[in-house]
Amino acid sequence: MANFVLVHGAWHGGWCYRETANALRAAGHNVFTPTHTGVGERFHQSAENVTLETHIRDVCGCIEWEELNDLILVGHSYGGMVITGVADRMSERIRTLVYLDAFVPENGDSLIRLIDKALAPEVAAQFVGAFRGTALQGNCGLMQPIPAEMFNIAQVNRARVDRLCRPQALATFEMPLLLTGAGDSIKNRLYILADGWDPSPFRYFAAKVESAPGWRLIKMPCSHDVMVDMPKELAAELLKLA
């Protein structure tokens, strides 16, 4: 029996892993899908002062109070920022890190900074402009979700994703991640590239880790939301790590 913690990306919630989590549980494993402060069923806690640090503590709290060890920690998209921070603080509890079409930050990186690194300047400017522009509306400090269509999410799932995603604090994207390096002790790492949409910043990270020690790379013919469009196929890949 393995312990899985599945961390969602920006604007989403634990709901997005429902089908993948059910498949893993049916195979006999423990699965936890914590929702970040301010989104999903915790949208009532939304505020402009929610940061990346808040979300790292959300996941650390789940791991600590569920008393989890030897776990497989998965992070989707922005969730890559979160699981990297968690790994830096709780490396002794983590067996494997899985970056699911996700950002792979280094010390001092913010998501905004990584967008600039991973995309052509004009494309990066469009993304960053949209993040900051929607947060400026009414001085709310909250970024509106990127529409499902832009991520090439399957037509049948777009309405659901757009309905359930919620605005998220810009501060979560602007805050730099400070790392001690303790997470480097986790040697088993998997990168899953969603190979069915563009312009994707995640091709940059996949190329970067492809030949790095301790990393394995696989590609899935899917939209950005792999866990929504190919939940059973994702579960099958994760089961190989159990």
Coordinates of C-alpha atoms in Angstrom, one line a residue:
M1 CA 0.0 0.0 0.0
A2 CA 1.5 3.3 -1.1
N3 CA 0.6 6.8 0.1
F4 CA -0.2 9.4 -2.7
V5 CA -0.6 13.1 -2.2
L6 CA -1.9 14.8 -5.3
V7 CA -1.4 18.5 -5.4
H8 CA -3.4 20.6 -7.9
G9 CA -2.4 23.6 -9.9
A10 CA -3.6 27.2 -10.0
W11 CA -7.4 28.0 -9.8
H12 CA -8.3 24.3 -9.4
G13 CA -9.0 22.3 -6.3
G14 CA -8.7 18.7 -5.1
W15 CA -11.8 18.0 -7.2
C16 CA -9.7 17.8 -10.4
Y17 CA -8.1 14.5 -9.2
R18 CA -11.4 12.8 -8.4
E19 CA -11.2 10.1 -11.0
T20 CA -7.5 9.5 -10.7
A21 CA -7.8 9.3 -6.9
N22 CA -10.6 6.8 -7.2
A23 CA -8.6 4.6 -9.5
L24 CA -5.6 4.6 -7.1
R25 CA -7.8 3.8 -4.2
A26 CA -9.4 1.0 -6.1
A27 CA -5.9 -0.5 -6.4
G28 CA -5.6 -0.4 -2.6
H29 CA -3.6 2.7 -2.0
N30 CA -4.1 5.7 0.3
V31 CA -4.7 8.9 -1.6
F32 CA -5.0 12.5 -0.4
T33 CA -6.0 15.5 -2.6
P34 CA -5.6 18.6 -0.4
T35 CA -7.2 21.8 -1.7
H36 CA -5.2 25.1 -1.4
T37 CA -6.5 28.0 0.6
G38 CA -8.7 30.2 -1.4
V39 CA -9.8 27.9 -4.3
G40 CA -12.1 24.9 -4.7
E41 CA -14.2 24.2 -1.6
R42 CA -11.9 26.7 0.3
F43 CA -12.9 29.6 -2.0
H44 CA -14.5 31.2 1.0
Q45 CA -11.0 31.8 2.3
S46 CA -9.9 33.6 -0.8
A47 CA -7.9 36.8 -0.2
E48 CA -5.3 38.9 -2.0
N49 CA -2.7 38.1 0.7
V50 CA -2.7 34.3 0.1
T51 CA 0.8 33.4 -1.1
L52 CA 2.8 30.4 -2.3
E53 CA 3.9 30.0 1.3
T54 CA 0.3 29.5 2.4
H55 CA -0.1 26.7 -0.1
I56 CA 3.1 25.0 0.9
R57 CA 1.9 25.0 4.5
D58 CA -1.5 23.6 3.3
V59 CA 0.2 20.5 1.9
C60 CA 2.7 20.2 4.7
G61 CA -0.3 20.2 7.1
C62 CA -2.0 17.4 5.2
I63 CA 1.1 15.3 5.3
E64 CA 1.8 16.0 9.0
W65 CA -1.7 15.5 10.4
E66 CA -2.4 12.4 8.2
E67 CA 1.0 11.1 9.5
L68 CA 2.2 10.2 6.1
N69 CA 5.6 8.7 5.3
D70 CA 7.3 7.1 2.3
L71 CA 4.9 9.0 0.1
I72 CA 4.6 9.8 -3.6
L73 CA 4.0 13.5 -4.0
V74 CA 2.5 14.7 -7.2
G75 CA 2.2 18.4 -8.3
H76 CA 0.4 19.7 -11.4
S77 CA 1.4 22.9 -13.1
Y78 CA 1.7 25.6 -10.3
G79 CA 1.6 22.7 -8.0
G80 CA 5.2 22.0 -9.0
M81 CA 6.1 25.2 -7.1
V82 CA 4.3 23.9 -4.1
I83 CA 5.7 20.4 -4.0
T84 CA 9.2 21.7 -4.4
G85 CA 8.7 23.8 -1.3
V86 CA 7.2 20.8 0.6
A87 CA 10.0 18.6 -0.4
D88 CA 12.5 21.1 0.9
R89 CA 10.9 20.9 4.4
M90 CA 9.7 17.2 4.5
S91 CA 12.2 15.3 2.4
E92 CA 12.5 12.5 4.9
R93 CA 8.8 11.6 4.3
I94 CA 8.9 11.6 0.5
R95 CA 9.9 8.6 -1.7
T96 CA 9.1 10.1 -5.1
L97 CA 8.4 13.5 -6.6
V98 CA 6.2 13.7 -9.7
Y99 CA 5.9 16.9 -11.7
L100 CA 2.8 16.7 -13.8
D101 CA 3.2 19.2 -16.6
A102 CA 4.6 21.4 -13.9
F103 CA 7.0 24.1 -13.0
V104 CA 10.4 22.9 -11.6
P105 CA 11.7 25.9 -9.6
E106 CA 15.2 26.5 -8.2
N107 CA 16.0 28.7 -5.2
G108 CA 14.7 32.2 -5.6
D109 CA 12.4 31.4 -8.5
S110 CA 8.8 32.7 -8.7
L111 CA 6.3 31.4 -11.1
I112 CA 6.3 34.7 -13.0
R113 CA 10.1 34.5 -13.3
L114 CA 9.9 31.0 -14.7
I115 CA 7.3 32.0 -17.3
D116 CA 9.9 34.5 -18.6
K117 CA 12.5 31.7 -18.7
A118 CA 10.3 29.1 -20.3
L119 CA 8.4 31.0 -23.1
A120 CA 9.3 33.3 -25.9
P121 CA 9.3 36.9 -24.7
E122 CA 6.2 38.0 -26.5
V123 CA 4.2 34.9 -25.3
A124 CA 5.5 35.3 -21.7
A125 CA 4.4 38.9 -21.8
Q126 CA 0.9 37.9 -22.8
F127 CA 0.6 35.5 -19.9
V128 CA 2.1 37.8 -17.3
G129 CA 0.1 40.7 -18.6
A130 CA -3.1 38.7 -18.2
F131 CA -2.2 37.6 -14.7
R132 CA -1.4 41.1 -13.5
G133 CA -4.1 42.7 -15.5
T134 CA -7.0 40.7 -14.0
A135 CA -5.5 41.1 -10.5
L136 CA -5.6 44.9 -11.1
Q137 CA -9.3 45.0 -11.9
G138 CA -11.0 46.6 -8.9
N139 CA -7.6 46.3 -7.1
C140 CA -8.8 42.8 -6.1
G141 CA -5.4 41.1 -6.3
L142 CA -6.9 38.0 -7.7
M143 CA -6.1 36.4 -11.1
Q144 CA -9.0 35.1 -13.2
P145 CA -8.6 31.5 -14.3
I146 CA -7.2 30.8 -17.8
P147 CA -10.1 29.4 -19.8
A148 CA -10.0 25.6 -20.3
E149 CA -10.0 26.1 -24.1
M150 CA -6.5 27.7 -23.9
F151 CA -5.2 24.5 -22.3
N152 CA -6.8 22.4 -25.1
I153 CA -8.9 20.6 -22.5
A154 CA -11.3 18.1 -24.1
Q155 CA -14.5 19.7 -25.2
V156 CA -16.6 17.4 -23.0
N157 CA -14.7 18.6 -19.9
R158 CA -14.3 22.3 -20.6
A159 CA -17.6 23.5 -19.0
R160 CA -16.9 21.6 -15.8
V161 CA -13.3 23.0 -15.5
D162 CA -14.4 26.5 -16.2
R163 CA -17.3 26.2 -13.7
L164 CA -15.2 24.9 -10.9
C165 CA -12.0 26.9 -11.2
R166 CA -11.8 30.1 -9.1
P167 CA -9.7 33.2 -9.0
Q168 CA -6.4 32.9 -7.2
A169 CA -4.1 35.5 -5.5
L170 CA -1.5 37.1 -7.8
A171 CA 0.8 36.9 -4.8
T172 CA 1.1 33.1 -5.2
F173 CA 2.7 33.7 -8.6
E174 CA 4.9 36.6 -7.6
M175 CA 6.4 35.2 -4.4
P176 CA 9.9 33.7 -4.8
L177 CA 10.5 30.2 -3.5
L178 CA 13.3 30.0 -0.9
L179 CA 15.0 26.6 -0.7
T180 CA 17.7 25.2 1.7
G181 CA 18.5 22.4 -0.7
A182 CA 17.3 19.6 1.6
G183 CA 14.9 18.4 -1.1
D184 CA 17.8 17.4 -3.3
S185 CA 18.1 14.2 -1.2
I186 CA 15.0 12.9 -3.0
K187 CA 16.5 11.0 -5.9
N188 CA 13.5 9.4 -7.5
R189 CA 11.7 12.0 -9.8
L190 CA 9.3 11.7 -12.7
Y191 CA 8.3 14.4 -15.1
I192 CA 5.1 13.9 -17.1
L193 CA 4.8 16.2 -20.1
A194 CA 1.3 16.8 -21.5
D195 CA 2.2 16.8 -25.2
G196 CA -1.1 17.9 -26.6
W197 CA -1.2 21.6 -26.2
D198 CA 0.8 24.8 -26.9
P199 CA 2.2 27.3 -26.2
S200 CA 3.4 25.2 -23.2
P201 CA 6.1 26.5 -20.8
F202 CA 6.5 22.9 -19.6
R203 CA 8.4 21.7 -22.7
Y204 CA 11.3 23.9 -21.3
F205 CA 11.3 21.9 -18.0
A206 CA 10.9 18.6 -19.6
A207 CA 13.9 19.2 -21.8
K208 CA 15.9 20.5 -18.8
V209 CA 15.3 17.3 -16.7
E210 CA 15.3 14.7 -19.5
S211 CA 19.0 13.8 -19.0
A212 CA 19.4 14.9 -15.4
P213 CA 20.4 12.3 -12.8
G214 CA 17.5 10.8 -10.9
W215 CA 14.9 12.0 -13.4
R216 CA 12.6 10.0 -15.7
L217 CA 10.5 11.7 -18.4
I218 CA 7.3 10.4 -20.0
K219 CA 5.0 12.1 -22.5
M220 CA 1.2 11.8 -22.6
P221 CA -0.9 12.9 -25.6
C222 CA -3.1 15.2 -23.6
S223 CA -4.2 18.6 -22.7
H224 CA -2.6 20.4 -19.8
D225 CA -5.2 18.9 -17.4
V226 CA -4.0 15.3 -17.7
M227 CA -5.9 14.3 -14.5
V228 CA -9.2 15.6 -16.1
D229 CA -8.8 14.3 -19.6
M230 CA -6.9 11.1 -19.0
P231 CA -7.5 10.3 -15.3
K232 CA -7.2 6.5 -15.7
E233 CA -4.1 6.7 -17.9
L234 CA -2.5 9.0 -15.3
A235 CA -3.4 6.6 -12.5
A236 CA -1.8 3.7 -14.5
E237 CA 1.5 5.7 -14.7
L238 CA 1.4 6.5 -11.0
L239 CA 0.7 2.9 -10.0
K240 CA 4.1 2.0 -11.6
L241 CA 5.7 4.0 -8.7
A242 CA 3.8 2.3 -5.9

